[in-house]
Amino acid sequence: MIEFQNVSKSFWTGKQRKVILDRASFRVEIGNSLGILAPNGTGKTTIINMMCGLEKPDEGKVTRSSRISFPLGFMGGLMAKHSARENCRYIARLYGLDPDYVESFCRWLADLEEYFDMPTGIYSSGMRARFSLALMLALEFDIYLIDEGMPASTDVEFNRKAGEILKARLQNATMVVVSHQPSTLEKFCRSAAVLRHGQLHLFDTLEEAKRMYDYQT
């Protein structure tokens, strides 16, 4: 579970204060994957980052009682000067997993060939996306965080394999997806929320959320 209790978050843009959340309270329950609809530039990535602890709220409290993934595509926890192999083994030890298994899994799924033993700092955005998703899927979480604004892979075979693994994982895990397109959420989520004026409005169905979102945009 992830619970936001009276959470506020804002940024100073240089001209005005941009409010992301204003004393917002909501909960992500295990077993109910949630899609969040919001226009670009309104703070979707910030909310995802607060869910996993990459960013802290200005006020209020975020409680986590589950194993929560880092956001899909997030490379901040990796060391650019180290290879994918070295990063795999380092992350495996952090999570108390078998380094040999995590390395083998990522080699197979990401299929980076000789680049797997080269520094991740030289990777293209597509290679980073493949390795990041492979590493996330090598670790088992209760809640997976997906930010549509993060780099995606264009490799068809990789997307097929990763999609099958993710679909299997979701039989026992929960997903939070943030997007500005309702069609993105249809693939994964039964319920949805709309970010509007600093509040997250939760709905039982995606159709209800779409009606509010369409009116807003």
Coordinates of N, CA and C in Angstrom, one line a residue:
M1 N 0.8 -1.2 0.0 CA 0.0 0.0 0.0 C 0.9 1.3 0.0
I2 N 0.4 2.3 -0.7 CA 1.0 3.6 -0.6 C -0.1 4.6 -0.2
E3 N 0.2 5.4 0.8 CA -0.8 6.3 1.3 C -0.2 7.7 1.4
F4 N -0.9 8.7 0.8 CA -0.6 10.1 0.9 C -1.6 10.7 1.9
Q5 N -1.0 11.4 2.9 CA -1.8 12.0 3.9 C -1.5 13.5 4.0
N6 N -2.5 14.3 3.5 CA -2.4 15.7 3.5 C -1.1 16.2 2.9
V7 N -0.8 15.6 1.7 CA 0.5 15.9 1.1 C 0.4 17.2 0.2
S8 N 1.4 18.0 0.4 CA 1.5 19.2 -0.5 C 2.9 19.2 -1.1
K9 N 2.9 19.6 -2.4 CA 4.2 19.7 -3.1 C 4.0 20.8 -4.2
S10 N 5.0 21.7 -4.2 CA 5.0 22.8 -5.2 C 6.4 23.1 -5.6
F11 N 6.6 23.9 -6.7 CA 7.9 24.3 -7.2 C 7.8 25.8 -7.6
W12 N 8.9 26.5 -7.4 CA 8.9 27.9 -7.9 C 9.5 27.9 -9.3
T13 N 8.8 28.4 -10.3 CA 9.3 28.3 -11.7 C 10.1 29.5 -12.1
G14 N 10.3 30.4 -11.2 CA 11.0 31.7 -11.5 C 10.0 32.8 -11.7
K15 N 8.8 32.5 -12.0 CA 7.7 33.5 -12.2 C 6.6 33.3 -11.3
Q16 N 6.3 32.0 -11.0 CA 5.2 31.7 -10.1 C 5.4 30.4 -9.4
R17 N 4.6 30.1 -8.4 CA 4.6 28.8 -7.7 C 3.7 27.9 -8.4
K18 N 4.2 26.7 -8.8 CA 3.5 25.7 -9.5 C 3.1 24.6 -8.5
V19 N 1.8 24.5 -8.2 CA 1.3 23.5 -7.3 C 1.1 22.2 -7.9
I20 N 1.7 21.1 -7.3 CA 1.5 19.8 -7.8 C 0.4 19.1 -7.0
L21 N 0.6 19.1 -5.7 CA -0.5 18.6 -4.8 C -0.7 19.6 -3.7
D22 N -2.0 19.7 -3.3 CA -2.4 20.7 -2.3 C -3.2 19.9 -1.2
R23 N -2.5 19.5 -0.1 CA -3.1 18.8 1.0 C -3.9 17.6 0.5
A24 N -3.3 16.9 -0.4 CA -4.0 15.7 -1.0 C -3.9 14.5 -0.2
S25 N -5.0 13.7 -0.1 CA -5.0 12.4 0.6 C -5.6 11.4 -0.3
F26 N -4.9 10.3 -0.5 CA -5.4 9.2 -1.3 C -4.5 7.9 -1.0
R27 N -5.0 6.8 -1.5 CA -4.3 5.5 -1.1 C -4.3 4.6 -2.4
V28 N -3.2 4.0 -2.6 CA -3.0 2.9 -3.6 C -3.1 1.6 -2.9
E29 N -4.1 0.8 -3.2 CA -4.3 -0.5 -2.5 C -3.7 -1.6 -3.3
I30 N -3.1 -2.6 -2.7 CA -2.6 -3.7 -3.3 C -3.7 -4.5 -4.0
G31 N -3.5 -4.9 -5.2 CA -4.5 -5.6 -6.0 C -5.4 -4.8 -6.9
N32 N -5.2 -3.4 -6.8 CA -6.1 -2.5 -7.6 C -5.1 -1.6 -8.3
S33 N -4.7 -2.0 -9.5 CA -3.8 -1.1 -10.3 C -4.5 0.2 -10.7
L34 N -3.7 1.3 -10.6 CA -4.3 2.6 -10.7 C -3.6 3.4 -11.8
G35 N -4.5 4.0 -12.6 CA -4.0 4.9 -13.7 C -4.2 6.3 -13.3
I36 N -3.3 7.2 -13.5 CA -3.4 8.6 -13.2 C -3.4 9.4 -14.5
L37 N -4.4 10.2 -14.7 CA -4.5 11.0 -15.9 C -4.2 12.5 -15.5
A38 N -3.3 13.1 -16.3 CA -3.0 14.5 -16.1 C -2.3 15.0 -17.3
P39 N -2.6 16.3 -17.7 CA -1.9 16.8 -18.9 C -0.4 16.9 -18.6
N40 N 0.4 17.0 -19.7 CA 1.8 17.2 -19.6 C 2.2 18.4 -18.8
G41 N 3.2 18.3 -18.0 CA 3.7 19.5 -17.2 C 2.9 19.8 -16.0
T42 N 2.0 18.9 -15.5 CA 1.3 19.1 -14.3 C 1.8 18.4 -13.1
G43 N 2.8 17.6 -13.2 CA 3.4 16.9 -12.1 C 3.3 15.4 -12.0
K44 N 3.0 14.8 -13.1 CA 2.8 13.3 -13.0 C 4.1 12.6 -12.5
T45 N 5.3 13.0 -13.1 CA 6.5 12.4 -12.7 C 6.8 12.7 -11.2
T46 N 6.5 13.9 -10.7 CA 6.8 14.2 -9.3 C 6.0 13.3 -8.4
I47 N 4.7 13.0 -8.7 CA 3.9 12.2 -7.9 C 4.5 10.8 -7.8
I48 N 4.9 10.2 -9.0 CA 5.5 8.9 -9.1 C 6.8 8.9 -8.2
N49 N 7.6 9.9 -8.3 CA 8.8 10.0 -7.6 C 8.6 10.1 -6.1
M50 N 7.5 10.7 -5.6 CA 7.1 10.7 -4.2 C 6.7 9.4 -3.8
M51 N 6.0 8.6 -4.6 CA 5.5 7.3 -4.3 C 6.6 6.4 -3.9
C52 N 7.8 6.5 -4.6 CA 8.9 5.5 -4.3 C 10.0 6.2 -3.4
G53 N 9.8 7.4 -3.0 CA 10.7 8.1 -2.1 C 11.8 8.9 -2.8
L54 N 11.8 9.0 -4.1 CA 12.8 9.8 -4.8 C 12.7 11.3 -4.5
E55 N 11.5 11.7 -4.2 CA 11.2 13.1 -3.8 C 10.4 13.1 -2.6
K56 N 10.6 14.1 -1.7 CA 9.8 14.3 -0.5 C 8.8 15.3 -0.6
P57 N 7.6 15.2 0.1 CA 6.6 16.2 0.1 C 7.1 17.5 0.8
D58 N 6.5 18.6 0.5 CA 6.8 19.8 1.3 C 6.1 19.7 2.6
E59 N 4.9 19.2 2.6 CA 4.1 19.0 3.8 C 3.4 17.6 3.7
G60 N 3.0 17.1 4.9 CA 2.2 15.9 4.9 C 3.1 14.6 4.9
K61 N 2.5 13.5 4.8 CA 3.2 12.2 5.0 C 2.9 11.2 3.9
V62 N 3.9 10.5 3.4 CA 3.7 9.4 2.4 C 4.2 8.1 3.2
T63 N 3.2 7.2 3.3 CA 3.5 5.9 4.0 C 3.5 4.8 2.9
R64 N 4.5 3.9 3.1 CA 4.7 2.8 2.2 C 4.8 1.5 3.0
S65 N 3.9 0.6 2.7 CA 3.9 -0.7 3.4 C 4.1 -1.9 2.5
S66 N 4.7 -1.6 1.3 CA 4.8 -2.7 0.3 C 6.2 -2.5 -0.3
R67 N 6.6 -3.5 -1.1 CA 7.8 -3.4 -1.9 C 7.4 -2.6 -3.2
I68 N 8.0 -1.4 -3.3 CA 7.7 -0.5 -4.4 C 8.9 -0.3 -5.3
S69 N 8.6 -0.5 -6.6 CA 9.7 -0.4 -7.6 C 10.2 1.1 -7.7
F70 N 11.4 1.2 -8.3 CA 11.8 2.5 -8.8 C 11.0 2.8 -10.1
P71 N 10.8 4.0 -10.5 CA 10.0 4.3 -11.7 C 10.7 3.6 -13.0
L72 N 9.9 3.1 -13.8 CA 10.4 2.5 -15.1 C 11.1 3.6 -15.8
G73 N 12.4 3.3 -16.2 CA 13.2 4.3 -16.9 C 14.1 5.1 -16.1
F74 N 13.9 5.0 -14.7 CA 14.8 5.7 -13.8 C 16.2 5.2 -13.8
M75 N 17.2 6.0 -14.1 CA 18.6 5.6 -14.1 C 19.4 6.2 -13.0
G76 N 18.8 7.0 -12.2 CA 19.5 7.8 -11.2 C 20.2 6.9 -10.2
G77 N 19.7 5.7 -9.9 CA 20.3 4.8 -9.0 C 21.5 4.0 -9.5
L78 N 21.8 4.1 -10.8 CA 22.8 3.4 -11.5 C 24.1 4.2 -11.6
M79 N 25.2 3.6 -11.6 CA 26.5 4.2 -11.7 C 26.9 4.2 -13.2
A80 N 27.0 5.4 -13.8 CA 27.2 5.5 -15.2 C 28.6 5.0 -15.6
K81 N 29.6 5.1 -14.7 CA 30.9 4.6 -15.1 C 31.0 3.1 -15.0
H82 N 30.0 2.4 -14.4 CA 30.1 1.0 -14.3 C 29.2 0.3 -15.4
S83 N 29.5 -0.9 -15.8 CA 28.8 -1.6 -16.8 C 27.5 -2.1 -16.3
A84 N 26.6 -2.6 -17.2 CA 25.4 -3.1 -16.8 C 25.6 -4.3 -15.9
R85 N 26.6 -5.1 -16.2 CA 26.9 -6.3 -15.4 C 27.2 -5.9 -14.0
E86 N 28.0 -4.8 -13.8 CA 28.4 -4.4 -12.5 C 27.2 -3.8 -11.7
N87 N 26.4 -3.0 -12.5 CA 25.2 -2.5 -11.9 C 24.2 -3.5 -11.4
C88 N 24.0 -4.6 -12.3 CA 23.1 -5.7 -11.9 C 23.5 -6.3 -10.6
R89 N 24.8 -6.6 -10.5 CA 25.3 -7.3 -9.3 C 25.2 -6.4 -8.0
Y90 N 25.5 -5.1 -8.2 CA 25.4 -4.1 -7.1 C 23.9 -4.0 -6.6
I91 N 23.0 -3.9 -7.6 CA 21.6 -3.7 -7.2 C 21.1 -5.0 -6.6
A92 N 21.5 -6.2 -7.1 CA 21.1 -7.5 -6.5 C 21.5 -7.6 -5.1
R93 N 22.7 -7.2 -4.7 CA 23.1 -7.2 -3.4 C 22.3 -6.3 -2.5
L94 N 21.9 -5.1 -3.0 CA 21.1 -4.2 -2.2 C 19.8 -4.8 -1.8
Y95 N 19.2 -5.6 -2.8 CA 17.9 -6.1 -2.5 C 18.0 -7.6 -2.0
G96 N 19.2 -8.0 -1.7 CA 19.4 -9.3 -1.1 C 19.1 -10.5 -2.0
L97 N 19.3 -10.3 -3.3 CA 19.1 -11.3 -4.3 C 20.4 -11.9 -4.8
D98 N 20.2 -13.0 -5.6 CA 21.4 -13.7 -6.1 C 21.9 -12.9 -7.3
P99 N 23.2 -12.3 -7.2 CA 23.7 -11.5 -8.3 C 23.8 -12.3 -9.6
D100 N 24.1 -13.6 -9.6 CA 24.2 -14.4 -10.8 C 22.9 -14.4 -11.5
Y101 N 21.8 -14.6 -10.7 CA 20.5 -14.6 -11.3 C 20.1 -13.3 -12.0
V102 N 20.3 -12.2 -11.3 CA 19.9 -10.9 -11.8 C 20.7 -10.6 -13.0
E103 N 22.0 -10.9 -13.0 CA 22.9 -10.6 -14.2 C 22.4 -11.4 -15.4
S104 N 22.1 -12.7 -15.2 CA 21.7 -13.6 -16.3 C 20.4 -13.1 -16.8
F105 N 19.4 -12.8 -15.9 CA 18.1 -12.4 -16.4 C 18.2 -11.1 -17.3
C106 N 19.0 -10.1 -16.8 CA 19.1 -8.9 -17.6 C 19.9 -9.1 -18.9
R107 N 20.9 -9.9 -18.9 CA 21.6 -10.2 -20.1 C 20.6 -10.8 -21.2
W108 N 19.8 -11.7 -20.7 CA 18.8 -12.4 -21.6 C 17.8 -11.4 -22.1
L109 N 17.2 -10.6 -21.2 CA 16.1 -9.8 -21.6 C 16.5 -8.5 -22.3
A110 N 17.5 -7.8 -21.8 CA 18.0 -6.6 -22.5 C 18.7 -6.8 -23.8
D111 N 19.4 -8.0 -23.9 CA 20.1 -8.4 -25.1 C 21.0 -7.3 -25.6
L112 N 21.8 -6.8 -24.8 CA 22.7 -5.7 -25.2 C 24.0 -6.1 -25.8
E113 N 24.2 -7.4 -25.8 CA 25.4 -8.0 -26.4 C 26.7 -7.5 -25.7
E114 N 27.7 -7.1 -26.5 CA 28.9 -6.6 -25.9 C 28.8 -5.4 -25.0
Y115 N 27.7 -4.6 -25.3 CA 27.5 -3.4 -24.5 C 27.2 -3.7 -23.0
F116 N 26.7 -4.9 -22.7 CA 26.4 -5.2 -21.4 C 27.6 -5.1 -20.5
D117 N 28.8 -5.2 -21.0 CA 30.0 -5.1 -20.2 C 30.7 -3.8 -20.4
M118 N 30.0 -2.8 -21.0 CA 30.5 -1.4 -21.1 C 29.8 -0.5 -20.2
P119 N 30.4 0.7 -19.9 CA 29.7 1.6 -19.0 C 28.3 2.0 -19.5
T120 N 27.4 2.1 -18.5 CA 26.0 2.5 -18.9 C 25.9 3.9 -19.3
G121 N 26.9 4.7 -19.0 CA 26.9 6.1 -19.4 C 27.0 6.4 -20.9
I122 N 27.5 5.3 -21.6 CA 27.6 5.5 -23.1 C 26.4 5.0 -23.8
Y123 N 25.4 4.5 -23.1 CA 24.2 3.9 -23.7 C 23.4 4.9 -24.4
S124 N 22.7 4.6 -25.5 CA 21.7 5.4 -26.1 C 20.5 5.4 -25.2
S125 N 19.5 6.3 -25.5 CA 18.3 6.3 -24.6 C 17.5 5.0 -24.8
G126 N 17.5 4.4 -26.0 CA 16.8 3.1 -26.1 C 17.5 2.0 -25.4
M127 N 18.8 1.9 -25.3 CA 19.5 0.9 -24.6 C 19.3 1.1 -23.1
R128 N 19.3 2.4 -22.6 CA 19.0 2.6 -21.2 C 17.7 2.2 -20.8
A129 N 16.7 2.4 -21.7 CA 15.3 2.0 -21.4 C 15.2 0.5 -21.3
R130 N 15.9 -0.2 -22.2 CA 15.8 -1.7 -22.2 C 16.5 -2.2 -20.9
F131 N 17.6 -1.7 -20.6 CA 18.3 -2.2 -19.4 C 17.6 -1.8 -18.1
S132 N 17.0 -0.6 -18.1 CA 16.3 -0.2 -16.9 C 15.0 -1.1 -16.6
L133 N 14.3 -1.4 -17.7 CA 13.1 -2.2 -17.6 C 13.5 -3.7 -17.2
A134 N 14.6 -4.2 -17.9 CA 15.1 -5.5 -17.6 C 15.4 -5.6 -16.1
L135 N 16.1 -4.6 -15.6 CA 16.6 -4.6 -14.2 C 15.3 -4.6 -13.2
M136 N 14.4 -3.8 -13.6 CA 13.2 -3.7 -12.8 C 12.4 -5.0 -12.7
L137 N 12.4 -5.7 -13.9 CA 11.7 -7.0 -13.9 C 12.4 -8.1 -13.3
A138 N 13.7 -7.9 -13.1 CA 14.6 -8.9 -12.5 C 14.3 -8.9 -11.0
L139 N 13.8 -7.8 -10.5 CA 13.4 -7.7 -9.0 C 11.9 -7.8 -8.9
E140 N 11.4 -8.4 -7.9 CA 10.0 -8.6 -7.7 C 9.5 -7.6 -6.7
F141 N 8.4 -6.9 -7.1 CA 7.9 -5.8 -6.3 C 6.4 -6.1 -6.1
D142 N 5.8 -5.5 -5.1 CA 4.3 -5.5 -4.9 C 3.7 -4.5 -5.8
I143 N 4.3 -3.3 -6.0 CA 3.8 -2.2 -6.8 C 4.8 -1.8 -7.8
Y144 N 4.5 -1.8 -9.1 CA 5.4 -1.3 -10.1 C 4.9 0.1 -10.5
L145 N 5.9 1.0 -10.7 CA 5.6 2.4 -11.1 C 6.0 2.7 -12.5
I146 N 5.1 3.1 -13.3 CA 5.3 3.4 -14.7 C 5.0 4.8 -15.1
D147 N 6.0 5.5 -15.6 CA 5.9 6.9 -16.0 C 6.0 7.0 -17.5
E148 N 4.9 7.4 -18.2 CA 4.9 7.4 -19.7 C 5.9 8.4 -20.2
G149 N 6.3 9.3 -19.4 CA 7.2 10.3 -19.9 C 8.7 9.9 -20.0
M150 N 8.9 8.7 -19.5 CA 10.3 8.1 -19.5 C 10.6 7.4 -20.8
P151 N 11.9 7.3 -21.2 CA 12.3 6.7 -22.4 C 11.7 5.3 -22.6
A152 N 11.3 5.0 -23.9 CA 10.8 3.7 -24.2 C 11.6 3.0 -25.2
S153 N 11.6 1.7 -25.2 CA 12.4 1.0 -26.2 C 11.6 0.8 -27.5
T154 N 12.3 0.8 -28.6 CA 11.6 0.6 -29.9 C 11.9 -0.8 -30.4
D155 N 12.6 -1.6 -29.6 CA 13.0 -2.9 -30.0 C 11.7 -3.8 -29.9
V156 N 11.2 -4.4 -31.0 CA 10.0 -5.1 -31.0 C 10.1 -6.4 -30.2
E157 N 11.2 -7.2 -30.4 CA 11.3 -8.4 -29.7 C 11.5 -8.2 -28.2
F158 N 12.2 -7.2 -27.8 CA 12.4 -6.8 -26.4 C 11.0 -6.5 -25.8
N159 N 10.3 -5.6 -26.5 CA 8.9 -5.2 -26.0 C 8.0 -6.4 -25.8
R160 N 8.1 -7.4 -26.7 CA 7.3 -8.6 -26.7 C 7.6 -9.4 -25.4
K161 N 8.9 -9.7 -25.2 CA 9.3 -10.4 -24.1 C 9.0 -9.7 -22.7
A162 N 9.4 -8.4 -22.7 CA 9.1 -7.7 -21.5 C 7.6 -7.6 -21.2
G163 N 6.8 -7.4 -22.2 CA 5.4 -7.3 -22.0 C 4.8 -8.6 -21.5
E164 N 5.3 -9.7 -21.9 CA 4.8 -11.0 -21.4 C 5.2 -11.2 -19.9
I165 N 6.4 -10.8 -19.6 CA 6.8 -10.9 -18.2 C 6.0 -10.0 -17.3
L166 N 5.8 -8.8 -17.8 CA 5.1 -7.8 -17.0 C 3.6 -8.2 -16.8
K167 N 3.0 -8.8 -17.8 CA 1.7 -9.3 -17.7 C 1.6 -10.4 -16.7
A168 N 2.5 -11.3 -16.7 CA 2.5 -12.4 -15.7 C 2.7 -11.8 -14.3
R169 N 3.6 -10.8 -14.1 CA 3.9 -10.3 -12.8 C 2.6 -9.6 -12.3
L170 N 1.8 -9.0 -13.1 CA 0.6 -8.3 -12.7 C -0.5 -9.2 -12.2
Q171 N -0.3 -10.5 -12.4 CA -1.3 -11.4 -11.8 C -1.2 -11.4 -10.3
N172 N 0.0 -11.0 -9.8 CA 0.2 -11.0 -8.3 C 0.7 -9.7 -7.8
A173 N 0.8 -8.7 -8.7 CA 1.3 -7.4 -8.3 C 0.4 -6.3 -8.8
T174 N 0.7 -5.1 -8.4 CA -0.1 -3.9 -8.6 C 0.7 -2.9 -9.4
M175 N 0.1 -2.1 -10.3 CA 0.8 -1.1 -11.1 C 0.1 0.2 -10.9
V176 N 1.0 1.3 -10.9 CA 0.6 2.7 -11.0 C 1.1 3.2 -12.3
V177 N 0.3 3.7 -13.1 CA 0.7 4.3 -14.4 C 0.2 5.7 -14.5
V178 N 1.1 6.6 -14.8 CA 0.7 8.0 -15.0 C 0.9 8.3 -16.5
S179 N -0.1 9.0 -17.0 CA -0.2 9.3 -18.5 C -1.1 10.5 -18.8
H180 N -0.9 11.1 -19.9 CA -1.8 12.1 -20.4 C -2.8 11.5 -21.4
Q181 N -2.6 10.2 -21.7 CA -3.5 9.6 -22.7 C -4.3 8.4 -22.1
P182 N -5.6 8.5 -22.1 CA -6.4 7.4 -21.5 C -6.1 6.1 -22.1
S183 N -5.8 6.0 -23.4 CA -5.6 4.8 -24.1 C -4.4 4.0 -23.5
T184 N -3.4 4.7 -22.9 CA -2.3 4.1 -22.2 C -2.7 3.3 -21.0
L185 N -3.7 3.8 -20.3 CA -4.2 3.2 -19.1 C -5.1 2.0 -19.3
E186 N -5.7 1.9 -20.5 CA -6.7 0.8 -20.7 C -6.0 -0.5 -20.7
K187 N -4.7 -0.6 -21.0 CA -4.0 -1.8 -21.1 C -3.7 -2.4 -19.7
F188 N -3.7 -1.6 -18.7 CA -3.2 -2.1 -17.4 C -4.2 -1.9 -16.2
C189 N -5.0 -0.9 -16.3 CA -5.7 -0.4 -15.1 C -7.2 -0.5 -15.1
R190 N -7.8 -0.9 -14.0 CA -9.3 -0.9 -13.9 C -9.8 0.4 -13.3
S191 N -9.1 0.9 -12.3 CA -9.6 2.2 -11.8 C -8.6 3.3 -12.2
A192 N -9.0 4.5 -12.1 CA -8.2 5.7 -12.5 C -8.5 6.9 -11.7
A193 N -7.6 7.8 -11.8 CA -7.7 9.1 -11.1 C -7.3 10.2 -12.0
V194 N -7.8 11.4 -11.7 CA -7.5 12.6 -12.4 C -6.8 13.6 -11.5
L195 N -5.6 14.1 -12.0 CA -5.0 15.2 -11.2 C -5.5 16.5 -11.7
R196 N -6.1 17.2 -10.7 CA -6.7 18.5 -11.1 C -6.6 19.5 -9.9
H197 N -6.0 20.6 -10.2 CA -5.9 21.7 -9.2 C -5.3 21.2 -7.9
G198 N -4.3 20.4 -8.0 CA -3.6 19.9 -6.8 C -4.2 18.8 -6.0
Q199 N -5.3 18.3 -6.6 CA -6.0 17.1 -5.9 C -6.1 16.0 -6.9
L200 N -6.0 14.8 -6.3 CA -6.1 13.5 -7.1 C -7.5 13.0 -6.9
H201 N -8.3 13.0 -7.9 CA -9.7 12.6 -7.8 C -9.8 11.1 -8.3
L202 N -10.1 10.2 -7.4 CA -10.2 8.8 -7.7 C -11.6 8.3 -8.1
F203 N -11.6 7.4 -9.1 CA -12.8 6.9 -9.7 C -12.7 5.4 -9.7
D204 N -13.9 4.7 -9.6 CA -13.9 3.2 -9.7 C -13.6 2.7 -11.1
T205 N -13.9 3.5 -12.1 CA -13.7 3.0 -13.5 C -12.9 4.1 -14.3
L206 N -12.2 3.6 -15.3 CA -11.5 4.5 -16.2 C -12.5 5.4 -17.0
E207 N -13.6 4.9 -17.3 CA -14.6 5.7 -18.0 C -15.0 6.9 -17.2
E208 N -15.2 6.8 -16.0 CA -15.6 7.9 -15.1 C -14.5 8.9 -15.1
A209 N -13.3 8.5 -15.0 CA -12.1 9.4 -14.9 C -12.0 10.1 -16.3
K210 N -12.2 9.4 -17.4 CA -12.1 10.0 -18.7 C -13.0 11.1 -18.9
R211 N -14.3 11.0 -18.3 CA -15.2 12.0 -18.5 C -14.8 13.3 -17.8
M212 N -14.2 13.2 -16.6 CA -13.7 14.4 -15.9 C -12.5 14.9 -16.6
Y213 N -11.6 14.0 -17.1 CA -10.4 14.5 -17.8 C -10.7 15.2 -19.1
D214 N -11.6 14.7 -19.8 CA -12.0 15.3 -21.1 C -12.6 16.7 -20.9
Y215 N -13.4 16.8 -19.8 CA -14.0 18.1 -19.5 C -12.9 19.1 -19.1
Q216 N -11.9 18.6 -18.3 CA -10.8 19.4 -17.9 C -10.0 19.9 -19.0
T217 N -9.6 19.0 -20.0 CA -8.7 19.4 -21.0 C -9.4 19.9 -22.2

